[in-house]
């Protein structure tokens, strides 16, 4: 049984090819807007929906878990639905869900709309990147993947927070959802006008409902645990413990079920036989922790410690977006024109994410004090993300490309969730420890403390406050100062923790790369020895010619002729 998937568009029509890439990038921008709406608009949305923190958590989980599930389901959907129709439909669903979310304050409806946004966002990211890989030759992929990363990676990390901060200060959170609607419509329009890749035939697999149910349960449980675990002190809460147990059991069952499916399951696990994909998949966890962790730390520090407005907090990351884009273009030039191997820029990218430079931040720091580290962060991430993308997908074939993209994105997203959860825990634990340590030295018997309390009490009394009430208020204000300083120290520790992650990860990743290379070499040598040990029982004759399926021309395009028919 066969199914229509995708081949190569006619490269004699560059204008429509440009429309295809532009439409895909705009579609990823809709996902970028929707995925980051809660980062700065959390307080405003809670106020307008009258949601408790537990209820509001479902807006976050309801987006992230379906997005991960969409990553898993996208490969099968591309096997059944025309890829252009799939991404156009996903963009329109995203736009419609954002439009409705902008005009309602009902929490239950918002959760349902977030589920729709997350699932469609996951599908359009995988389908869009797969179309670019399939529609153009490998030699053009560095610049094309750099353009795709601008919408899929740079926008949610830098551009979207700046836009949302301005909308929150000048309008309201509903305008964030409204802003995604015209982008989604423009993306759908460009994709409909673009030159659609011609279809070719590949083997159709039945939908693996068992595997889909198991992986959905796994991703839902882990998403909730990572996003809410620090709030509930992790395994001190029975809900977090049981969801961890259920998620782990579902994951083990899914891996076993996929192994018994023998290639007919939800995912193609033969991807991990590729040394390059296995290495890039591991790096994606570290890169996800760096991207999402730093994107969480920097605005949080600016808002909670430096008292930045949402607009200023969003603009803080915007300059790093320019260097992020510059690094993507430089890396693309080096790889596409100078033929520099992608692996060459991975260590450079890791070393430039200089979060340790922020560890000396104080309550009096400003944007200028943080800018150097923020700019280096953008430069490093640009070199890192393009490299691991090309390493991961450079040698995959058309049958397992979409599965590989889905798995890679899942790894990056889970790495980001784990990184943010880890940093939240580091900050919360350090705040409590720092308050205890600083509080032990801030006692009434210390001359400096007594002098500070007396000065504050006198100042408040001079403004007309009752002396007794002024004394209590002075004590409360001193307590807030202690808590504030404890929080600053906790953030500095978190910045150092991200830097330490890279210090540890860099040699570990090098060792993994060397180990995978040796394993591949050993396996290749063993296979060659086995082949030479088998005697040739039938001597070849001049008439013996291989019986490959004859190619079917598609619009006369040479690459389409080459890849038009695959064994069913």
Coordinates of C-alpha atoms in Angstrom, one line a residue:
X1 CA 0.0 0.0 0.0
X2 CA 1.3 3.4 -0.9
X3 CA 0.6 7.0 0.1
X4 CA 1.3 10.4 -1.4
X5 CA 3.9 12.4 0.4
X6 CA 6.3 14.9 -1.2
X7 CA 9.0 15.3 -3.8
X8 CA 10.8 18.3 -5.2
X9 CA 9.3 21.4 -6.7
X10 CA 10.3 22.8 -10.1
X11 CA 13.4 24.9 -9.4
X12 CA 12.7 26.8 -12.7
X13 CA 10.2 28.9 -10.7
X14 CA 12.3 30.6 -8.0
X15 CA 9.6 33.1 -7.2
X16 CA 7.1 30.5 -6.1
X17 CA 9.9 28.7 -4.2
X18 CA 10.5 32.0 -2.3
X19 CA 6.8 32.1 -1.5
X20 CA 7.0 28.6 -0.1
X21 CA 9.9 29.5 2.3
X22 CA 8.3 32.8 3.3
X23 CA 5.0 31.1 4.0
X24 CA 6.6 28.5 6.2
X25 CA 8.6 31.1 8.1
X26 CA 5.4 33.1 8.7
X27 CA 3.6 30.0 9.9
X28 CA 6.4 29.4 12.5
X29 CA 5.9 33.0 13.7
X30 CA 2.3 32.3 14.6
X31 CA 3.6 29.4 16.8
X32 CA 6.3 31.7 18.3
X33 CA 3.6 34.2 19.3
X34 CA 1.3 31.6 20.8
X35 CA 4.0 29.7 22.6
X36 CA 5.4 32.7 24.5
X37 CA 2.2 34.5 25.4
X38 CA 2.3 33.3 29.0
X39 CA 5.9 34.4 29.7
X40 CA 5.1 38.1 30.2
X41 CA 1.3 38.1 30.2
X42 CA 0.8 35.7 33.1
X43 CA -0.3 38.2 35.7
X44 CA -2.7 40.1 33.4
X45 CA -4.3 36.8 32.2
X46 CA -4.7 35.6 35.8
X47 CA -6.4 38.9 36.8
X48 CA -8.8 38.9 33.9
X49 CA -9.8 35.2 34.1
X50 CA -9.9 35.1 37.9
X51 CA -7.9 31.9 37.8
X52 CA -6.0 30.4 40.7
X53 CA -2.4 29.3 40.1
X54 CA -3.5 25.7 39.8
X55 CA -6.2 26.5 37.2
X56 CA -3.8 28.8 35.3
X57 CA -1.2 26.0 35.1
X58 CA -3.5 24.2 32.7
X59 CA -3.0 27.0 30.1
X60 CA 0.7 26.2 30.1
X61 CA 0.4 22.4 30.3
X62 CA -2.5 22.5 27.8
X63 CA -0.2 24.0 25.2
X64 CA 3.1 22.3 25.7
X65 CA 1.9 18.7 26.0
X66 CA -0.2 18.8 22.8
X67 CA 2.7 20.5 21.0
X68 CA 5.0 17.6 21.9
X69 CA 2.3 15.1 20.9
X70 CA 2.0 17.0 17.6
X71 CA 5.7 16.5 17.0
X72 CA 5.1 12.7 17.4
X73 CA 2.0 12.6 15.1
X74 CA 3.3 14.9 12.3
X75 CA 5.2 12.2 10.5
X76 CA 2.2 9.9 10.2
X77 CA 0.0 12.8 9.1
X78 CA 2.4 13.8 6.4
X79 CA 2.2 10.2 5.2
X80 CA -1.6 10.6 4.7
X81 CA -2.2 14.3 3.9
X82 CA -0.7 16.5 1.3
X83 CA 2.1 18.4 3.3
X84 CA 1.1 21.8 1.9
X85 CA -2.5 21.3 2.9
X86 CA -1.3 20.0 6.3
X87 CA 0.7 23.1 7.1
X88 CA -2.0 25.5 5.7
X89 CA -4.6 23.8 7.8
X90 CA -2.4 24.0 10.9
X91 CA -1.8 27.7 10.4
X92 CA -5.5 28.4 9.9
X93 CA -6.4 26.4 13.1
X94 CA -3.7 28.3 15.0
X95 CA -5.1 31.6 13.7
X96 CA -8.7 30.7 14.5
X97 CA -7.8 29.5 18.0
X98 CA -5.9 32.7 18.7
X99 CA -8.8 34.9 17.4
X100 CA -11.3 33.2 19.7
X101 CA -8.8 33.3 22.6
X102 CA -8.6 37.1 22.2
X103 CA -12.3 37.6 22.7
X104 CA -13.0 35.3 25.6
X105 CA -12.1 35.3 29.3
X106 CA -13.6 31.8 30.1
X107 CA -10.8 29.7 31.5
X108 CA -12.2 26.4 30.3
X109 CA -12.5 27.6 26.7
X110 CA -9.0 29.1 26.9
X111 CA -7.6 25.8 27.9
X112 CA -9.3 24.1 25.0
X113 CA -8.0 26.7 22.6
X114 CA -4.5 26.3 24.0
X115 CA -4.7 22.6 23.3
X116 CA -5.6 23.4 19.7
X117 CA -2.8 25.9 19.4
X118 CA -0.2 23.5 20.8
X119 CA -1.1 20.5 18.6
X120 CA -1.3 22.6 15.4
X121 CA 1.9 24.4 16.3
X122 CA 3.8 21.1 16.7
X123 CA 2.5 19.8 13.4
X124 CA 3.4 23.0 11.4
X125 CA 6.9 23.2 12.8
X126 CA 7.7 19.6 11.8
X127 CA 5.9 19.8 8.4
X128 CA 7.4 23.1 7.6
X129 CA 11.0 22.1 8.2
X130 CA 10.5 18.7 6.5
X131 CA 9.1 20.5 3.3
X132 CA 12.2 22.7 3.2
X133 CA 14.5 19.7 3.4
X134 CA 12.6 17.8 0.8
X135 CA 12.0 20.7 -1.6
X136 CA 15.6 21.8 -2.0
X137 CA 18.9 20.1 -2.5
X138 CA 21.3 19.5 0.4
X139 CA 23.8 22.1 -0.8
X140 CA 21.1 24.8 -0.2
X141 CA 20.1 23.7 3.2
X142 CA 22.4 25.8 5.4
X143 CA 20.9 29.1 4.3
X144 CA 17.4 27.7 4.2
X145 CA 17.6 26.2 7.6
X146 CA 19.0 29.5 8.9
X147 CA 16.0 31.3 7.6
X148 CA 13.7 28.6 9.2
X149 CA 15.5 29.0 12.5
X150 CA 14.7 32.7 12.5
X151 CA 11.0 31.9 12.8
X152 CA 11.2 28.7 14.8
X153 CA 14.0 29.6 17.3
X154 CA 15.0 33.3 17.2
X155 CA 11.4 34.7 17.2
X156 CA 10.2 32.9 20.4
X157 CA 13.5 33.6 22.2
X158 CA 13.9 37.3 21.4
X159 CA 11.4 38.9 19.0
X160 CA 8.1 37.7 20.4
X161 CA 8.8 38.8 24.0
X162 CA 9.6 42.3 22.8
X163 CA 6.4 42.5 20.8
X164 CA 4.4 41.1 23.7
X165 CA 5.9 43.4 26.3
X166 CA 4.9 46.4 24.2
X167 CA 1.4 45.1 23.6
X168 CA 1.0 44.5 27.4
X169 CA 2.0 48.0 28.3
X170 CA 0.2 49.8 25.5
X171 CA -2.9 47.6 25.0
X172 CA -3.7 44.3 26.8
X173 CA -2.9 40.6 26.6
X174 CA -5.7 39.9 24.2
X175 CA -3.8 41.9 21.5
X176 CA -1.0 39.3 21.7
X177 CA -3.5 36.7 20.4
X178 CA -4.9 39.1 17.9
X179 CA -1.4 39.8 16.5
X180 CA -1.1 36.1 15.5
X181 CA -4.2 36.2 13.3
X182 CA -3.0 38.3 10.4
X183 CA 0.4 36.4 10.4
X184 CA -1.5 33.1 10.1
X185 CA -3.7 34.3 7.3
X186 CA -0.6 35.7 5.4
X187 CA 1.2 32.4 5.9
X188 CA -1.7 30.4 4.5
X189 CA -2.1 32.8 1.5
X190 CA 1.6 32.5 0.6
X191 CA 1.6 28.8 0.9
X192 CA -1.4 28.5 -1.4
X193 CA 0.3 30.7 -4.0
X194 CA 3.6 28.9 -3.7
X195 CA 4.8 26.1 -6.0
X196 CA 3.8 23.0 -4.2
X197 CA 6.2 20.1 -4.3
X198 CA 5.0 17.3 -6.5
X199 CA 4.0 14.0 -4.8
X200 CA 5.9 10.8 -4.8
X201 CA 4.9 7.4 -3.3
X202 CA 6.2 5.8 -0.2
X203 CA 4.9 2.9 1.9
X204 CA 1.9 3.7 4.0
X205 CA 1.8 2.5 7.6
X206 CA -1.4 2.0 9.6
X207 CA -1.8 4.4 12.5
X208 CA -0.3 3.1 15.7
X209 CA -3.0 3.9 18.2
X210 CA -1.3 2.0 21.0
X211 CA 2.0 3.7 20.6
X212 CA 0.2 7.1 20.2
X213 CA -1.7 6.6 23.4
X214 CA 1.4 5.6 25.3
X215 CA 3.6 8.4 24.1
X216 CA 0.8 10.9 24.7
X217 CA 0.5 9.7 28.3
X218 CA 4.3 10.0 28.7
X219 CA 4.5 13.5 27.3
X220 CA 1.5 14.8 29.3
X221 CA 2.8 13.4 32.6
X222 CA 6.4 14.7 32.1
X223 CA 5.1 18.1 30.9
X224 CA 3.0 18.5 34.1
X225 CA 5.8 17.3 36.3
X226 CA 8.5 19.6 34.8
X227 CA 6.3 22.6 34.7
X228 CA 4.7 22.2 38.1
X229 CA 7.2 20.1 40.1
X230 CA 9.2 23.0 41.6
X231 CA 6.0 24.7 42.8
X232 CA 4.9 21.6 44.7
X233 CA 8.4 20.7 46.1
X234 CA 8.6 17.8 43.7
X235 CA 8.1 14.4 45.2
X236 CA 6.8 15.8 48.5
X237 CA 3.5 16.1 46.6
X238 CA 1.9 12.7 45.8
X239 CA 0.4 14.0 42.6
X240 CA 3.9 14.8 41.2
X241 CA 5.2 11.4 42.4
X242 CA 2.4 9.4 40.8
X243 CA 2.6 11.3 37.5
X244 CA 6.3 10.6 37.4
X245 CA 5.8 6.9 38.0
X246 CA 3.0 6.7 35.4
X247 CA 5.0 8.7 32.8
X248 CA 8.1 6.5 33.3
X249 CA 6.0 3.3 33.0
X250 CA 4.3 4.6 29.8
X251 CA 7.7 5.6 28.3
X252 CA 9.1 2.1 29.0
X253 CA 6.0 0.5 27.5
X254 CA 6.2 2.7 24.5
X255 CA 9.8 1.9 23.8
X256 CA 9.1 -1.9 24.1
X257 CA 6.0 -1.6 22.0
X258 CA 7.8 0.2 19.2
X259 CA 10.6 -2.4 19.3
X260 CA 8.0 -5.2 18.8
X261 CA 6.3 -3.2 16.0
X262 CA 9.3 -3.9 13.8
X263 CA 9.2 -0.6 11.8
X264 CA 5.4 -0.4 11.7
X265 CA 5.0 1.7 14.9
X266 CA 4.5 5.4 15.4
X267 CA 8.1 6.3 15.1
X268 CA 11.1 5.1 13.1
X269 CA 13.7 4.2 15.8
X270 CA 16.2 3.2 13.2
X271 CA 17.1 6.9 13.2
X272 CA 19.3 6.2 16.2
X273 CA 21.5 3.9 14.1
X274 CA 22.8 7.1 12.5
X275 CA 25.8 8.4 14.5
X276 CA 25.1 12.0 13.5
X277 CA 21.4 12.0 14.5
X278 CA 22.1 10.3 17.9
X279 CA 24.8 12.9 18.7
X280 CA 22.6 15.8 17.6
X281 CA 19.6 14.4 19.6
X282 CA 21.7 14.5 22.7
X283 CA 23.0 18.0 22.0
X284 CA 19.4 19.1 21.5
X285 CA 18.7 18.6 25.2
X286 CA 21.6 20.8 26.2
X287 CA 20.7 23.4 23.6
X288 CA 17.1 23.4 24.7
X289 CA 18.2 23.9 28.3
X290 CA 20.4 26.8 27.3
X291 CA 17.8 28.5 25.1
X292 CA 14.7 28.1 27.3
X293 CA 16.7 28.4 30.6
X294 CA 18.3 31.7 29.7
X295 CA 15.1 33.0 28.1
X296 CA 13.4 32.3 31.5
X297 CA 16.2 33.6 33.7
X298 CA 17.0 37.0 32.0
X299 CA 13.4 38.4 31.8
X300 CA 12.5 37.0 35.3
X301 CA 15.6 38.7 36.8
X302 CA 14.7 42.0 35.0
X303 CA 11.1 42.0 36.1
X304 CA 11.3 40.6 39.7
X305 CA 14.7 42.2 40.8
X306 CA 15.3 45.2 38.5
X307 CA 11.6 46.2 38.4
X308 CA 11.6 46.4 34.5
X309 CA 8.3 46.9 32.8
X310 CA 7.1 44.2 30.4
X311 CA 8.2 46.3 27.5
X312 CA 11.7 46.9 28.8
X313 CA 12.0 43.2 29.8
X314 CA 11.1 42.2 26.3
X315 CA 13.4 44.7 24.7
X316 CA 16.3 43.4 26.8
X317 CA 16.6 40.2 24.7
X318 CA 16.0 42.0 21.3
X319 CA 19.6 42.9 20.6
X320 CA 20.7 39.3 21.1
X321 CA 18.2 38.4 18.4
X322 CA 20.1 40.5 15.9
X323 CA 23.4 38.7 16.8
X324 CA 21.5 35.3 16.8
X325 CA 20.4 36.0 13.2
X326 CA 23.9 37.3 12.3
X327 CA 25.5 34.1 13.6
X328 CA 23.0 31.9 11.7
X329 CA 23.8 33.7 8.5
X330 CA 27.6 33.6 9.1
X331 CA 27.4 29.9 9.9
X332 CA 25.3 29.2 6.8
X333 CA 27.9 31.0 4.7
X334 CA 30.7 29.0 6.2
X335 CA 28.9 25.7 5.6
X336 CA 27.4 26.4 2.2
X337 CA 30.1 28.4 0.5
X338 CA 33.3 27.6 2.4
X339 CA 32.3 23.9 3.0
X340 CA 33.0 24.1 6.7
X341 CA 31.6 20.9 8.4
X342 CA 28.7 21.7 10.8
X343 CA 30.4 20.0 13.7
X344 CA 33.2 22.6 13.6
X345 CA 31.0 25.4 15.0
X346 CA 29.4 23.3 17.8
X347 CA 32.2 23.9 20.4
X348 CA 32.3 27.6 19.4
X349 CA 28.6 27.9 20.0
X350 CA 28.7 26.3 23.4
X351 CA 31.6 28.4 24.7
X352 CA 29.9 31.7 23.6
X353 CA 26.8 31.2 25.7
X354 CA 28.5 33.2 28.5
X355 CA 25.9 33.1 31.2
X356 CA 28.6 33.2 33.9
X357 CA 29.1 36.9 33.0
X358 CA 25.6 37.6 34.5
X359 CA 26.5 36.0 37.9
X360 CA 27.8 39.3 39.3
X361 CA 24.5 41.1 38.8
X362 CA 23.1 43.1 41.7
X363 CA 19.9 44.9 42.5
X364 CA 21.4 48.1 41.0
X365 CA 22.3 46.5 37.7
X366 CA 20.9 47.8 34.5
X367 CA 20.4 46.8 30.9
X368 CA 23.9 48.1 30.0
X369 CA 25.5 45.9 32.7
X370 CA 23.8 42.7 31.3
X371 CA 24.1 43.5 27.6
X372 CA 27.5 42.0 26.8
X373 CA 26.5 38.6 28.1
X374 CA 23.1 38.8 26.4
X375 CA 24.8 39.6 23.0
X376 CA 27.3 36.7 23.4
X377 CA 24.4 34.4 24.2
X378 CA 22.7 35.2 21.0
X379 CA 25.9 34.8 19.0
X380 CA 26.6 31.4 20.5
X381 CA 23.1 30.0 20.1
X382 CA 23.1 31.0 16.4
X383 CA 26.2 28.9 15.7
X384 CA 25.0 26.0 17.9
X385 CA 21.5 25.6 16.5
X386 CA 22.3 25.6 12.8
X387 CA 25.1 23.1 13.3
X388 CA 23.1 20.6 15.2
X389 CA 20.2 20.9 12.8
X390 CA 22.4 20.1 9.8
X391 CA 24.2 17.3 11.7
X392 CA 20.9 15.7 12.7
X393 CA 19.1 15.7 9.4
X394 CA 21.9 15.9 6.9
X395 CA 22.0 12.1 6.2
X396 CA 18.3 11.1 6.8
X397 CA 16.3 9.9 3.8
X398 CA 12.8 10.9 2.8
X399 CA 11.1 8.1 4.7
X400 CA 12.4 8.9 8.2
X401 CA 13.1 12.7 7.8
X402 CA 9.8 13.8 9.4
X403 CA 10.1 11.3 12.3
X404 CA 13.7 12.6 12.9
X405 CA 12.5 16.2 12.9
X406 CA 9.7 15.4 15.4
X407 CA 12.1 13.5 17.7
X408 CA 14.7 16.2 17.5
X409 CA 12.2 19.0 18.4
X410 CA 10.8 16.8 21.2
X411 CA 14.3 16.4 22.7
X412 CA 14.9 20.2 22.5
X413 CA 11.5 21.0 24.1
X414 CA 11.9 18.4 26.9
X415 CA 15.5 19.7 27.5
X416 CA 14.0 23.2 27.8
X417 CA 11.3 22.1 30.2
X418 CA 13.9 20.2 32.3
X419 CA 16.2 23.3 32.3
X420 CA 13.6 25.7 33.4
X421 CA 12.3 23.3 36.1
X422 CA 15.9 22.9 37.4
X423 CA 16.6 26.6 37.4
X424 CA 13.3 27.3 39.2
X425 CA 14.2 24.8 41.9
X426 CA 17.7 26.3 42.2
X427 CA 16.3 29.8 42.7
X428 CA 13.6 28.7 45.2
X429 CA 15.9 26.6 47.3
X430 CA 18.7 29.2 47.3
X431 CA 16.3 32.0 48.3
X432 CA 15.2 30.1 51.3
X433 CA 18.8 29.2 52.3
X434 CA 20.0 32.7 51.7
X435 CA 17.2 34.3 53.8
X436 CA 18.2 31.9 56.7
X437 CA 21.9 32.8 56.4
X438 CA 21.4 36.6 56.0
X439 CA 18.6 36.6 58.6
X440 CA 20.9 35.1 61.2
X441 CA 23.3 38.1 60.8
X442 CA 20.5 40.7 60.8
X443 CA 19.6 40.9 64.5
X444 CA 18.7 43.7 66.7
X445 CA 22.0 43.5 68.6
X446 CA 24.1 44.3 65.5
X447 CA 24.9 48.1 65.5
X448 CA 24.4 48.5 61.8
X449 CA 21.0 46.8 62.0
X450 CA 19.9 49.0 65.0
X451 CA 21.1 52.1 63.2
X452 CA 19.2 51.1 60.0
X453 CA 16.0 50.4 61.9
X454 CA 16.3 53.7 63.9
X455 CA 16.9 55.7 60.7
X456 CA 13.9 54.1 58.9
X457 CA 11.6 54.5 61.9
X458 CA 12.5 58.2 62.3
X459 CA 11.9 58.8 58.5
X460 CA 8.5 57.2 58.7
X461 CA 7.6 59.0 61.9
X462 CA 8.6 62.3 60.3
X463 CA 6.1 61.6 57.5
X464 CA 3.3 61.5 60.1
X465 CA 3.2 57.8 61.0
X466 CA 2.6 56.7 64.6
X467 CA 6.0 55.9 66.2
X468 CA 4.9 52.3 67.2
X469 CA 3.6 51.6 63.7
X470 CA 6.7 53.2 62.2
X471 CA 8.9 50.8 64.1
X472 CA 7.0 47.8 62.9
X473 CA 7.0 49.1 59.3
X474 CA 10.8 49.6 59.5
X475 CA 11.2 46.0 60.5
X476 CA 9.1 44.8 57.6
X477 CA 11.0 46.9 55.2
X478 CA 14.3 45.5 56.4
X479 CA 12.9 42.0 56.0
X480 CA 12.0 42.8 52.4
X481 CA 15.5 44.1 51.8
X482 CA 16.9 40.8 53.1
X483 CA 14.6 38.8 50.9
X484 CA 15.5 40.9 47.9
X485 CA 19.2 40.4 48.4
X486 CA 18.6 36.7 48.9
X487 CA 16.8 36.6 45.6
X488 CA 19.6 38.4 43.8
X489 CA 22.1 35.9 45.2
X490 CA 19.8 33.0 44.1
X491 CA 19.6 34.4 40.5
X492 CA 23.4 34.8 40.5
X493 CA 23.7 31.1 41.5
X494 CA 21.3 30.1 38.7
X495 CA 23.4 32.1 36.1
X496 CA 26.5 30.2 37.3
X497 CA 24.5 26.9 37.2
X498 CA 23.8 27.4 33.4
X499 CA 27.5 28.2 32.9
X500 CA 28.5 25.1 34.8
X501 CA 26.1 23.0 32.7
X502 CA 28.1 24.0 29.6
X503 CA 31.5 23.4 31.3
X504 CA 30.4 19.9 32.1
X505 CA 28.5 19.3 28.9
X506 CA 31.2 20.3 26.5
X507 CA 33.7 17.5 27.3
X508 CA 30.9 15.0 27.8
X509 CA 29.5 15.8 24.3
X510 CA 33.0 15.4 22.8
X511 CA 33.4 12.1 24.5
X512 CA 30.0 11.0 23.2
X513 CA 30.9 12.0 19.6
X514 CA 34.2 10.1 19.8
X515 CA 32.4 7.1 21.2
X516 CA 29.8 7.1 18.5
X517 CA 32.4 7.4 15.8
X518 CA 34.4 4.4 17.2
X519 CA 31.2 2.4 17.5
X520 CA 30.3 3.1 13.9
X521 CA 33.9 2.3 12.7
X522 CA 33.8 -1.0 14.6
X523 CA 30.4 -1.9 13.2
X524 CA 31.5 -1.1 9.7
X525 CA 34.7 -3.3 10.0
X526 CA 32.7 -6.2 11.4
X527 CA 30.2 -6.0 8.6
X528 CA 33.0 -5.9 6.0
X529 CA 34.6 -9.0 7.6
X530 CA 31.3 -10.9 7.5
X531 CA 30.9 -10.0 3.8
X532 CA 34.3 -11.2 2.9
X533 CA 33.8 -14.5 4.9
X534 CA 30.7 -15.4 2.7
X535 CA 31.8 -17.3 -0.5
X536 CA 30.1 -16.2 -3.7
X537 CA 27.9 -19.2 -4.6
X538 CA 26.7 -17.8 -7.9
X539 CA 29.1 -16.2 -10.3
X540 CA 27.8 -13.0 -11.9
X541 CA 27.2 -13.0 -15.6
X542 CA 27.0 -10.1 -18.0
X543 CA 23.2 -10.6 -18.2
X544 CA 22.6 -10.1 -14.5
X545 CA 21.4 -6.6 -14.1
X546 CA 19.8 -5.2 -11.0
X547 CA 16.0 -4.9 -11.2
X548 CA 15.4 -1.5 -9.6
X549 CA 12.0 0.2 -10.1
X550 CA 12.2 2.4 -13.1
X551 CA 11.9 6.1 -12.3
X552 CA 8.7 8.0 -13.2
X553 CA 9.4 11.4 -14.6
X554 CA 7.6 14.2 -12.8
X555 CA 7.4 17.4 -14.8
X556 CA 10.8 16.6 -16.2
X557 CA 12.7 17.6 -13.1
X558 CA 15.9 15.5 -12.8
X559 CA 15.7 15.2 -9.0
X560 CA 12.0 14.3 -9.2
X561 CA 12.9 11.7 -11.8
X562 CA 15.5 10.3 -9.4
X563 CA 13.2 10.2 -6.3
X564 CA 9.8 9.8 -7.9
X565 CA 9.2 6.1 -7.0
X566 CA 10.2 4.2 -3.9
X567 CA 9.5 0.6 -3.1
X568 CA 6.0 0.2 -1.6

